Amino acid sequence: MYAVEYCTLKGSIHDIRTVHSVHGKSGKLDLSLWEETYFTQVECIFVTDKERDQLRRINPGDTILISGWVTLLNGRPVVLVQPNHIEEVVE
């Protein structure tokens, strides 16, 4: 059994995939976040244009700080985050 818990992670974006809904405004952003020793799968649901614009600013290679819930999705751990819980880290 996998326990759901809240976590905060920092890492660099390895890959980004955006999936839009049929209506165009809402959708899902799938990130592969590279931490120092492993990859973490991150899923972020956006509903409004403002949220989509927030996510448009991040690119592969950017270092981000995220906060969200770790859960199982198709048998694999995934961090579920909201758009306002993704911060770009300027180093």
Short mmCIF file of C-alpha atoms in Angstrom, two decimals:
data_model
loop_
_atom_site.label_atom_id
_atom_site.label_comp_id
_atom_site.label_asym_id
_atom_site.label_seq_id
_atom_site.Cartn_x
_atom_site.Cartn_y
_atom_site.Cartn_z
CA MET A 1 0.00 0.00 0.00
CA TYR A 2 1.35 3.44 -0.93
CA ALA A 3 0.66 6.27 1.51
CA VAL A 4 -0.39 9.63 0.10
CA GLU A 5 1.68 12.46 1.57
CA TYR A 6 2.39 16.13 0.97
CA CYS A 7 5.92 17.01 -0.14
CA THR A 8 8.08 19.84 -1.44
CA LEU A 9 10.69 19.09 -4.11
CA LYS A 10 13.31 21.08 -5.98
CA GLY A 11 14.77 19.96 -9.28
CA SER A 12 15.33 20.83 -12.92
CA ILE A 13 12.75 20.20 -15.60
CA HIS A 14 13.84 17.35 -17.84
CA ASP A 15 10.73 17.11 -20.04
CA ILE A 16 7.36 18.86 -20.42
CA ARG A 17 4.19 17.57 -22.11
CA THR A 18 0.96 19.57 -22.31
CA VAL A 19 -2.39 17.90 -22.93
CA HIS A 20 -5.30 20.25 -23.65
CA SER A 21 -8.95 19.44 -23.11
CA VAL A 22 -11.34 19.45 -26.04
CA HIS A 23 -12.52 22.91 -24.95
CA GLY A 24 -9.00 24.35 -25.11
CA LYS A 25 -8.81 26.26 -21.81
CA SER A 26 -8.23 23.46 -19.34
CA GLY A 27 -5.65 20.77 -19.59
CA LYS A 28 -2.82 18.93 -17.96
CA LEU A 29 0.91 19.56 -17.77
CA ASP A 30 3.15 16.51 -17.28
CA LEU A 31 6.67 17.26 -16.06
CA SER A 32 9.65 15.03 -15.59
CA LEU A 33 11.60 16.63 -12.76
CA TRP A 34 15.26 15.68 -12.33
CA GLU A 35 16.45 15.78 -8.75
CA GLU A 36 20.03 15.00 -7.79
CA THR A 37 19.68 11.23 -8.06
CA TYR A 38 16.36 10.37 -9.71
CA PHE A 39 13.45 11.52 -11.89
CA THR A 40 10.08 12.46 -10.39
CA GLN A 41 6.89 12.51 -12.42
CA VAL A 42 4.77 15.62 -11.79
CA GLU A 43 1.21 16.24 -13.00
CA CYS A 44 -0.39 19.67 -12.91
CA ILE A 45 -4.02 20.38 -13.88
CA PHE A 46 -4.82 23.87 -15.17
CA VAL A 47 -8.34 25.21 -15.60
CA THR A 48 -8.09 28.92 -16.42
CA ASP A 49 -6.15 30.98 -18.96
CA LYS A 50 -4.25 32.59 -16.07
CA GLU A 51 -3.07 29.20 -14.80
CA ARG A 52 -2.07 28.14 -18.32
CA ASP A 53 -0.06 31.37 -18.72
CA GLN A 54 1.72 30.73 -15.40
CA LEU A 55 2.86 27.34 -16.69
CA ARG A 56 3.86 28.66 -20.11
CA ARG A 57 6.83 30.45 -18.52
CA ILE A 58 8.65 27.28 -17.45
CA ASN A 59 10.94 25.45 -19.86
CA PRO A 60 13.15 22.35 -19.89
CA GLY A 61 16.32 23.05 -17.93
CA ASP A 62 14.64 25.49 -15.53
CA THR A 63 15.03 24.75 -11.83
CA ILE A 64 11.69 24.77 -10.02
CA LEU A 65 10.35 24.27 -6.52
CA ILE A 66 7.04 22.38 -6.29
CA SER A 67 4.66 21.43 -3.51
CA GLY A 68 2.02 18.76 -3.92
CA TRP A 69 0.57 15.39 -3.03
CA VAL A 70 2.38 12.16 -3.87
CA THR A 71 -0.04 9.48 -5.07
CA LEU A 72 -0.11 6.45 -7.33
CA LEU A 73 -1.14 6.85 -10.97
CA ASN A 74 -1.18 3.69 -13.10
CA GLY A 75 0.96 2.00 -10.46
CA ARG A 76 3.67 4.68 -10.41
CA PRO A 77 4.22 7.47 -7.87
CA VAL A 78 3.29 10.91 -9.20
CA VAL A 79 3.31 14.33 -7.52
CA LEU A 80 0.04 16.21 -8.13
CA VAL A 81 0.49 19.98 -7.99
CA GLN A 82 -1.54 23.12 -8.66
CA PRO A 83 -0.16 25.82 -11.01
CA ASN A 84 0.35 28.27 -8.13
CA HIS A 85 2.52 25.65 -6.35
CA ILE A 86 5.24 25.74 -9.02
CA GLU A 87 7.93 28.37 -8.50
CA GLU A 88 10.89 29.02 -10.74
CA VAL A 89 14.14 29.11 -8.79
CA VAL A 90 16.64 31.75 -9.91
CA GLU A 91 20.16 30.67 -9.06
#
